[in-house]
PDB file of C-alpha atoms in Angstrom:
ATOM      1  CA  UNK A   1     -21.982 -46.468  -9.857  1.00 60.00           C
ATOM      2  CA  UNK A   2     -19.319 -44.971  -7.181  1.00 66.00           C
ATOM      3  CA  UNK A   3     -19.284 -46.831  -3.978  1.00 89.00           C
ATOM      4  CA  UNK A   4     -19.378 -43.779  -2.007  1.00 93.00           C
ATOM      5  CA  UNK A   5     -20.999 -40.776  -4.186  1.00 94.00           C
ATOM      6  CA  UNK A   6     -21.156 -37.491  -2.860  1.00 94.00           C
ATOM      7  CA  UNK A   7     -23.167 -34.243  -3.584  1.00 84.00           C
ATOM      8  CA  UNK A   8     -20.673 -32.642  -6.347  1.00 74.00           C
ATOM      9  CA  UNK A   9     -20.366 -29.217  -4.913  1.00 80.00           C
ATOM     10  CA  UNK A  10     -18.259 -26.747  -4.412  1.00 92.00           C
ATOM     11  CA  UNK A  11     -20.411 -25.661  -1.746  1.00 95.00           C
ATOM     12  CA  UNK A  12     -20.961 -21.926  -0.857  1.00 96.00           C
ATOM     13  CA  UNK A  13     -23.145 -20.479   2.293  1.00 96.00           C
ATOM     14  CA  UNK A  14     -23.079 -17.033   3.712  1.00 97.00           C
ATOM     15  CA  UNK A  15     -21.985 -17.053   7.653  1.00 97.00           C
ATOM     16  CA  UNK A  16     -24.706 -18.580  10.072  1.00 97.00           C
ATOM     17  CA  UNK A  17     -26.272 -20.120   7.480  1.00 97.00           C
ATOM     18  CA  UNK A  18     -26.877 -24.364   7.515  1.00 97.00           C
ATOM     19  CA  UNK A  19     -24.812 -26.199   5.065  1.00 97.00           C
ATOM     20  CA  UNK A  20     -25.648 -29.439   4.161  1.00 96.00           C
ATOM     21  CA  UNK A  21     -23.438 -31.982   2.853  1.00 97.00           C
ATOM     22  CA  UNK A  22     -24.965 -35.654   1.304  1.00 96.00           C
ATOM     23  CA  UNK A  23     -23.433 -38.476   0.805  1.00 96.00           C
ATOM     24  CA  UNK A  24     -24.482 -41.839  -0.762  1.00 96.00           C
ATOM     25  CA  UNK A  25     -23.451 -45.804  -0.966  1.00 94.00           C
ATOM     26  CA  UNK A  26     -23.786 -48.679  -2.324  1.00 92.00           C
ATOM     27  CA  UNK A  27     -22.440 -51.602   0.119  1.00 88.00           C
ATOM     28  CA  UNK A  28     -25.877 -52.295   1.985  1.00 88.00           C
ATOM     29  CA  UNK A  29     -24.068 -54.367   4.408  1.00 85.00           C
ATOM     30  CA  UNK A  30     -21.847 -51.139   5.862  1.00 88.00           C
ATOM     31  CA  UNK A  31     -22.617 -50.706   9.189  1.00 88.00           C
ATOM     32  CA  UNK A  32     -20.233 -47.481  10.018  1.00 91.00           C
ATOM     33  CA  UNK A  33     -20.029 -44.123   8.516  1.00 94.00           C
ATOM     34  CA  UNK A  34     -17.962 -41.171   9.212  1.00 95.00           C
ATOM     35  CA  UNK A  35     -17.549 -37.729   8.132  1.00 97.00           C
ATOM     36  CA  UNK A  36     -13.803 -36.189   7.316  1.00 96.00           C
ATOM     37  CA  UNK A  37     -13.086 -32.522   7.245  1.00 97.00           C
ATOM     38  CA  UNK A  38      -9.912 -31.689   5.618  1.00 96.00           C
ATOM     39  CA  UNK A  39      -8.071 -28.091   5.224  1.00 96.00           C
ATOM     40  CA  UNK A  40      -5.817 -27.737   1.895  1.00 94.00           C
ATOM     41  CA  UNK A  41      -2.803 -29.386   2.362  1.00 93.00           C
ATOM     42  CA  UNK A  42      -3.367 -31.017   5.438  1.00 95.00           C
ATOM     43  CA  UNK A  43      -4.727 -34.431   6.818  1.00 96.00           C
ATOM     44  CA  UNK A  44      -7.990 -35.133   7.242  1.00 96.00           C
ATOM     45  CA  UNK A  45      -9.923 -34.903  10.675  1.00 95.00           C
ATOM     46  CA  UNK A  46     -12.566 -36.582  11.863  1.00 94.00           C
ATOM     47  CA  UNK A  47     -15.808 -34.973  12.956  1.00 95.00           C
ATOM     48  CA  UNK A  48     -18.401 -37.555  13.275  1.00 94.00           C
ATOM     49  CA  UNK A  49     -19.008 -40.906  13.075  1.00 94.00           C
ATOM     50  CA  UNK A  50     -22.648 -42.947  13.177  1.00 95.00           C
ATOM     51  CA  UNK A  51     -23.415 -46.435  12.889  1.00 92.00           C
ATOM     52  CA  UNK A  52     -27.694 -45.991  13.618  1.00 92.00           C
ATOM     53  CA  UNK A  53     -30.303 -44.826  11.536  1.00 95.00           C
ATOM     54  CA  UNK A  54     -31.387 -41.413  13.055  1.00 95.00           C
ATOM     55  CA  UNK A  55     -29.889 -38.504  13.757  1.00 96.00           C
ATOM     56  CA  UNK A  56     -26.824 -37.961  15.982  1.00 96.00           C
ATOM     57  CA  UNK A  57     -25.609 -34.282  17.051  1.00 97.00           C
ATOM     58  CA  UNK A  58     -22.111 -32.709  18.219  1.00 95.00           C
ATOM     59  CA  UNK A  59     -22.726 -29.152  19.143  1.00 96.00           C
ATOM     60  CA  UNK A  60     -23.093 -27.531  15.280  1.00 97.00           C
ATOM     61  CA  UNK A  61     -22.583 -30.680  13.602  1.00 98.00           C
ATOM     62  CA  UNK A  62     -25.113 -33.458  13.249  1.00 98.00           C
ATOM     63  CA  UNK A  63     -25.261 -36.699  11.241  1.00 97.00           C
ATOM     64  CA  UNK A  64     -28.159 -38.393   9.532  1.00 97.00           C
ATOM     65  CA  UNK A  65     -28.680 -41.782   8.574  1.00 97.00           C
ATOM     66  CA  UNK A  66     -30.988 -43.562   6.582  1.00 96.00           C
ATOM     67  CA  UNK A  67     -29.644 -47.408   5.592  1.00 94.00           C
ATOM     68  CA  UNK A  68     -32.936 -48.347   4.030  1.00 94.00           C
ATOM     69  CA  UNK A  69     -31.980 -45.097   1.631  1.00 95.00           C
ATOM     70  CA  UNK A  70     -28.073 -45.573   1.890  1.00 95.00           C
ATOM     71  CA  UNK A  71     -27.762 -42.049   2.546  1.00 95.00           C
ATOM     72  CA  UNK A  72     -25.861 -40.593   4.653  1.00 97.00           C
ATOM     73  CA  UNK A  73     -25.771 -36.398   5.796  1.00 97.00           C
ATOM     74  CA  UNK A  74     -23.977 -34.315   7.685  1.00 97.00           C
ATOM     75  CA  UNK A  75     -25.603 -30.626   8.872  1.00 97.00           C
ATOM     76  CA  UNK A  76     -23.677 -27.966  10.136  1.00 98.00           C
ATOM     77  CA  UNK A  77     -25.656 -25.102  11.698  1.00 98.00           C
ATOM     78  CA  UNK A  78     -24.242 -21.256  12.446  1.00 98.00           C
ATOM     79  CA  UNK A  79     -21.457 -22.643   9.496  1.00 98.00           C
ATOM     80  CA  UNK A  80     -18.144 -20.388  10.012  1.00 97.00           C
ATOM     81  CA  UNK A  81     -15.199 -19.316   7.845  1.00 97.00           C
ATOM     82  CA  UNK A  82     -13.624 -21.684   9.809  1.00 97.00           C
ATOM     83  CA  UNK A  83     -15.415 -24.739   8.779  1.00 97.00           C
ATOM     84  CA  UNK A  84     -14.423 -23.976   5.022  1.00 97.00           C
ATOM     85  CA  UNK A  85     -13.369 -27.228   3.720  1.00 97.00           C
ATOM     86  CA  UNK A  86     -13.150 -30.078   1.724  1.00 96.00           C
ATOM     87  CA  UNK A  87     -15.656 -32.889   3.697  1.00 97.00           C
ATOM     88  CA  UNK A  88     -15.257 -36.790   3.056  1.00 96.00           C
ATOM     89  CA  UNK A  89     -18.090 -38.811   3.334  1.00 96.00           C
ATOM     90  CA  UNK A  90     -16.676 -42.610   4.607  1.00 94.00           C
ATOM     91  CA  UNK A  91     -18.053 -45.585   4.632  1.00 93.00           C
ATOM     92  CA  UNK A  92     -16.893 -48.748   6.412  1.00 89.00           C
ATOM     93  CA  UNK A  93     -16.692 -51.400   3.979  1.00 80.00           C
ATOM     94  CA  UNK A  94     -18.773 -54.237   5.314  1.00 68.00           C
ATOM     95  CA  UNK A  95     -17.481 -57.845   5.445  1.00 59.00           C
ATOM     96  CA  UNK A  96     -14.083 -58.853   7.401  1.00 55.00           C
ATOM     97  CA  UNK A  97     -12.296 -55.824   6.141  1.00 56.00           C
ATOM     98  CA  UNK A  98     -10.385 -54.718   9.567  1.00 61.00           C
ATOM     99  CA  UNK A  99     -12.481 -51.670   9.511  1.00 76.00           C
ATOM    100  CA  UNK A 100     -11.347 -50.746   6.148  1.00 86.00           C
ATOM    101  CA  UNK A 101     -12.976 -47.296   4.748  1.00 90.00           C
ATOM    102  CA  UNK A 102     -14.094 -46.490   1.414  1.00 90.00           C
ATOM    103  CA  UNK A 103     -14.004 -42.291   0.900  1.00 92.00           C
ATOM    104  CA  UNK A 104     -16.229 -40.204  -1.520  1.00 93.00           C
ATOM    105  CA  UNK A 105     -15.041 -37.784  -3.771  1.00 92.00           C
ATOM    106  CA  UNK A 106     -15.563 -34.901  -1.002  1.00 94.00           C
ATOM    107  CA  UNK A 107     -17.076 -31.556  -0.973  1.00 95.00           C
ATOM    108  CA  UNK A 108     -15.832 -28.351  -0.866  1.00 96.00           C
ATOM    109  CA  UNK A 109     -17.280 -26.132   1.429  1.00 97.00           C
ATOM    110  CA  UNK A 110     -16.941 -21.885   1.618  1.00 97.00           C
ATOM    111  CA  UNK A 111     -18.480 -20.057   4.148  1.00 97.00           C
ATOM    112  CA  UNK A 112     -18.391 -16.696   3.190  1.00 95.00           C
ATOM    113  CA  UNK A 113     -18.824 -13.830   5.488  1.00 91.00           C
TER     114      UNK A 113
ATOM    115  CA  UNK B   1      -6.830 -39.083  22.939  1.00 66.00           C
ATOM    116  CA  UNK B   2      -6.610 -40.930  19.774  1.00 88.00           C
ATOM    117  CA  UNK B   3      -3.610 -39.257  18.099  1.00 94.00           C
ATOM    118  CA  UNK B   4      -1.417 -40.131  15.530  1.00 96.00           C
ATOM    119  CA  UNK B   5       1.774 -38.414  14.484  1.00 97.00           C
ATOM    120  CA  UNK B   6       3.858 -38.612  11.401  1.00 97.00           C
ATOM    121  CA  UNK B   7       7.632 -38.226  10.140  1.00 97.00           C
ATOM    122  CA  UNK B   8       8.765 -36.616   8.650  1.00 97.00           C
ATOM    123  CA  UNK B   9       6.677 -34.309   7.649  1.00 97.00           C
ATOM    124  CA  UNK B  10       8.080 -33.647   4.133  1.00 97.00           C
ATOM    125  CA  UNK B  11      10.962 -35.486   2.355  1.00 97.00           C
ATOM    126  CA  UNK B  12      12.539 -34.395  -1.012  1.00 97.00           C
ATOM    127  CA  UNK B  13      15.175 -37.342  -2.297  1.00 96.00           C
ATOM    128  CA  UNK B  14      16.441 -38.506  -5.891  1.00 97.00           C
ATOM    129  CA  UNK B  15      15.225 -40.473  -8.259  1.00 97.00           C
ATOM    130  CA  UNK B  16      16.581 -44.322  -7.087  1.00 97.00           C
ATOM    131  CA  UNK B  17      17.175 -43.813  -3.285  1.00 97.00           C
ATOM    132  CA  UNK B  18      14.341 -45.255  -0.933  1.00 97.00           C
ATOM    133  CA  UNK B  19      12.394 -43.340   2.026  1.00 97.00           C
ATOM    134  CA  UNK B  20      10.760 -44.450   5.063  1.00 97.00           C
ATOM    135  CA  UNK B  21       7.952 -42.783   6.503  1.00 98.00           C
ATOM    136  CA  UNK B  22       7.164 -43.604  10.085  1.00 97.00           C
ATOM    137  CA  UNK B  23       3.623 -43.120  11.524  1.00 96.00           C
ATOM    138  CA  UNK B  24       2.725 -43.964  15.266  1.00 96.00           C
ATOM    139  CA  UNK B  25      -0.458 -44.533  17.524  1.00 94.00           C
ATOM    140  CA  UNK B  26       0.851 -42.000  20.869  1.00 95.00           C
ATOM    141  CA  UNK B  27      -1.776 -42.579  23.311  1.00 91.00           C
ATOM    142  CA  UNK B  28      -3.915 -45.660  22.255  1.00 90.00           C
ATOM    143  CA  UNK B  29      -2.909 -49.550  20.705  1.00 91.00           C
ATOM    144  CA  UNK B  30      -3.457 -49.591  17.022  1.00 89.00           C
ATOM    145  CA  UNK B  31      -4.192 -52.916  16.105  1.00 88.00           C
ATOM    146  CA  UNK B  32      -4.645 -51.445  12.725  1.00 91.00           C
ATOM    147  CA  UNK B  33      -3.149 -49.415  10.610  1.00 94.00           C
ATOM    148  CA  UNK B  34      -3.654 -47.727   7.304  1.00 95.00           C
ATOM    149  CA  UNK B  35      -1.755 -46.297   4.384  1.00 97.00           C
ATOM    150  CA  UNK B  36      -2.857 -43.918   1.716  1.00 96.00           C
ATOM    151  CA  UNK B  37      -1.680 -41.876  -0.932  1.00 96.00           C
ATOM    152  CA  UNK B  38      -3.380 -38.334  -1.889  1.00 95.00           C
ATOM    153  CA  UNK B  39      -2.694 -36.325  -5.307  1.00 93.00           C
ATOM    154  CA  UNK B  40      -3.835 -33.133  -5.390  1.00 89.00           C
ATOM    155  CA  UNK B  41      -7.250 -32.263  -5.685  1.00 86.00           C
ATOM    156  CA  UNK B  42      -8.563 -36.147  -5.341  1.00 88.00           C
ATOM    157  CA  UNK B  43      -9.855 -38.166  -2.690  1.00 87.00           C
ATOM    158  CA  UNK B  44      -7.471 -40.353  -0.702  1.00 91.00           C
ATOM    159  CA  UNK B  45      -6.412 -43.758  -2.266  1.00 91.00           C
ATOM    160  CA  UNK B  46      -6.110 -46.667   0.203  1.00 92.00           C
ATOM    161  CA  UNK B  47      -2.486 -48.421  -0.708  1.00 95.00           C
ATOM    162  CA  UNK B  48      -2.635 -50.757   1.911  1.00 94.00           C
ATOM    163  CA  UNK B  49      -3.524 -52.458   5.206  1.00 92.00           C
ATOM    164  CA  UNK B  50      -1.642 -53.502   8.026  1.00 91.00           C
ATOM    165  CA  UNK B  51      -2.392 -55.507  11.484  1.00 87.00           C
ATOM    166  CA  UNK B  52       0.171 -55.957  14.079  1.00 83.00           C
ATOM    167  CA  UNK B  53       2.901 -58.669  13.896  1.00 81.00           C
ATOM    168  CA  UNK B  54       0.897 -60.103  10.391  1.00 84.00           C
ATOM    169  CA  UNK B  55       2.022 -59.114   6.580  1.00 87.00           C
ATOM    170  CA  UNK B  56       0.115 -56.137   4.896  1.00 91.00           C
ATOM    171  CA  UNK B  57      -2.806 -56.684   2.600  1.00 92.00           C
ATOM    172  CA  UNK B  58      -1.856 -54.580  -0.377  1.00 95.00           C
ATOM    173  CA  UNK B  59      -5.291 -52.931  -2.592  1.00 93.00           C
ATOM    174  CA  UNK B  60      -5.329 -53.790  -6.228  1.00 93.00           C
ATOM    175  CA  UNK B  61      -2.220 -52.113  -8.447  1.00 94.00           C
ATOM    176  CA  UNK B  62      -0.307 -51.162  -5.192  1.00 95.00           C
ATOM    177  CA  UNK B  63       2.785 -53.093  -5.981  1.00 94.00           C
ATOM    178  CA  UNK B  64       4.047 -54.610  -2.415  1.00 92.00           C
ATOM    179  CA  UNK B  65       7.671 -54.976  -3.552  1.00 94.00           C
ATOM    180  CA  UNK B  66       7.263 -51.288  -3.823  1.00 96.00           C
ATOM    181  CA  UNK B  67       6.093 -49.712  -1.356  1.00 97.00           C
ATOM    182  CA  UNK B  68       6.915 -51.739   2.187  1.00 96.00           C
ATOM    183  CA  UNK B  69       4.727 -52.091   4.992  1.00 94.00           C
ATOM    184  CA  UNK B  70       5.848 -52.602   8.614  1.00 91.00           C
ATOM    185  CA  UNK B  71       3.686 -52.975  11.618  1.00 89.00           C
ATOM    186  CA  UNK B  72       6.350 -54.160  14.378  1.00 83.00           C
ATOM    187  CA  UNK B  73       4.188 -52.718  17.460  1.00 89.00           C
ATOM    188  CA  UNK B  74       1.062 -51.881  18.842  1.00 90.00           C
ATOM    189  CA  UNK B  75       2.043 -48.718  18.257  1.00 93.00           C
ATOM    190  CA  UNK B  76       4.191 -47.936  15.155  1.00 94.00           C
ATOM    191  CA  UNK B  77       4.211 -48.930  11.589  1.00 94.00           C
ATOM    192  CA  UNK B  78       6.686 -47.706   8.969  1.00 95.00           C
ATOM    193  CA  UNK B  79       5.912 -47.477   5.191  1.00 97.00           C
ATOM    194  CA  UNK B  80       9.301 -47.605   2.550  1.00 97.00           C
ATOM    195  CA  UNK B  81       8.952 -46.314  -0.813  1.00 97.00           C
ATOM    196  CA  UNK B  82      11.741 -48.199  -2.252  1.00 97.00           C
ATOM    197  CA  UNK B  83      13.830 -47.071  -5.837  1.00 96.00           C
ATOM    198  CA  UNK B  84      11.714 -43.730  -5.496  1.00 97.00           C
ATOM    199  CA  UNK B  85      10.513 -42.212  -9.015  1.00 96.00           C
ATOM    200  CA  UNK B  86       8.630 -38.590  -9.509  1.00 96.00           C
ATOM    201  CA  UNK B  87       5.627 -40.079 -10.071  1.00 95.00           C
ATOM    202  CA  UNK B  88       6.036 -42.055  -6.534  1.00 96.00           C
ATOM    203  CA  UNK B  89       6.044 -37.992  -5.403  1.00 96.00           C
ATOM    204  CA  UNK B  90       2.745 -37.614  -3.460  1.00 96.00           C
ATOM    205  CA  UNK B  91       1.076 -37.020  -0.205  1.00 97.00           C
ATOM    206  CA  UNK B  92       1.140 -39.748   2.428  1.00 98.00           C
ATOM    207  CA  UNK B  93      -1.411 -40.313   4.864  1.00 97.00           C
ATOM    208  CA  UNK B  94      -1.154 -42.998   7.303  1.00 97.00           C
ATOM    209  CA  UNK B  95      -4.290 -43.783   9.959  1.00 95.00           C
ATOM    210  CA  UNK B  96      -5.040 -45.824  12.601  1.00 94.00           C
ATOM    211  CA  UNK B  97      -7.165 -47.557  14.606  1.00 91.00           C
ATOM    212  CA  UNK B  98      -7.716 -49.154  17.711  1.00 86.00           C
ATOM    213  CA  UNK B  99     -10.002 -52.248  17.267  1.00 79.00           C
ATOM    214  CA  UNK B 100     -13.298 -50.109  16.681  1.00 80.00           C
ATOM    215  CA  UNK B 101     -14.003 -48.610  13.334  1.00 80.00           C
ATOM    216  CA  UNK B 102     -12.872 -45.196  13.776  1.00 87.00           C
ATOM    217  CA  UNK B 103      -9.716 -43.881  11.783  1.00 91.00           C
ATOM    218  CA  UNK B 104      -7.310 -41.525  13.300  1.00 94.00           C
ATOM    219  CA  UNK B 105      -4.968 -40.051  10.634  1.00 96.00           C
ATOM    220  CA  UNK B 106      -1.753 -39.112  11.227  1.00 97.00           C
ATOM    221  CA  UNK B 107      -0.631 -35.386   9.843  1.00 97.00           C
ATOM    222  CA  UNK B 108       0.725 -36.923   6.391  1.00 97.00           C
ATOM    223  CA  UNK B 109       4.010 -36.787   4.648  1.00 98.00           C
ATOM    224  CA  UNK B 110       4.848 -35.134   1.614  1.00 97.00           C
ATOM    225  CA  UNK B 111       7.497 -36.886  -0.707  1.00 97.00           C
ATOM    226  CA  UNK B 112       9.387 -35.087  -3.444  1.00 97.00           C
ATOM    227  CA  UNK B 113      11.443 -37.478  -5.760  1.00 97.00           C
ATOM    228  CA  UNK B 114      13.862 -35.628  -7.673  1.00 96.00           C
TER     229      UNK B 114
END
């Protein structure tokens, strides 16, 4: 099993739609989780980070948490050409690691108009 | 705040020589940094793991003699690919962070070898 396993994709959603991106993991003692967006050929950026179970939101965007599942979301609402993607799930690796980060696969995301 | 900027930005050199990527914290302390490696269409590697004024912890098959980690300051670190080969040709990411879990990432360097 991956450490960090998320949903295969590519993803496709028509402008304004929700897209919803899932991500899950196996280290039950990570604490921290994070969510990457990177364009082609560039670096990737981060969008949102949560470290309690719930739901945390940053004006389209919002995380969802679940440890007792190990799952991990992230929503994005009124989704826009812009936000097409690739999105990496990450996931703190727990332990004295000096905040090292173990990344999913990552999904590609096209928001068509 | 918490950026993190890269150079160069693209390298091309031949097959032997050695190139040193620099990546630096400009408006916080990184008491951390990291290194990774990206081919195309795959998820970023982690190479290796560096705290300021200690040696870097290398992940499993990254050779160290290799690929040569610096972390002089609070605020740079430097990462030398040393007798470069094509297959050392990638994209490198460096990231950083300062004492809370959140990675910055620098904008990445891509290396040609020749």
């Amino acid at each position: 099993q991956k450490e960090v396993e998320q949903n295969s994709g590519p993803l496709s959603v028509p402008e304004g739609a929700i897209a919803s991106l899932n991500c899950t993991y196996s280290d039950r003692g990570s604490q921290s989780f994070f969510w990457y967006r990177q364009y082609s050929g560039k670096s990737p950026e981060l969008i949102m980070f949560i470290y309690s179970n719930g739901d945390k939101e940053d004006g389209r965007f919002t995380a969802q948490l679940n440890k007792a599942s190990q799952y991990v979301s992230l929503l994005i609402r009124d989704s826009q050409p812009s936000d097409s993607a690739t999105y990496l799930c990450a996931v703190e690796v727990g332990g004295t690691s000096y905040g090292k980060l173990t990344f999913g696969q990552g999904t590609i995301l096209t928001v068509h108009p | 705040g918490a950026v993190v900027s890269q150079h160069p930005s693209w390298v091309i050199c031949k097959s032997g020589t050695s190139v040193k990527i620099e990546c630096r914290s400009l408006d916080f302390q990184a008491t951390t940094m990291f290194w990774y490696r990206q081919f195309p269409k795959q998820s970023l590697m982690l190479m290796a793991t560096s705290n300021e004024g200690s040696k870097a912890t290398y992940e499993q098959g990254v050779e160290k003699d290799k690929f040569l980690i610096n972390h002089a300051s609070l605020t740079l670190s430097t990462l030398t690919v040393t007798s470069a080969h094509p297959e050392d040709s990638s994209f490198y990411i460096c990231s950083a962070s300062g004492g809370k879990a959140e990675q910055y990432f620098g904008p990445g360097t891509r290396l040609t070898v020749t």
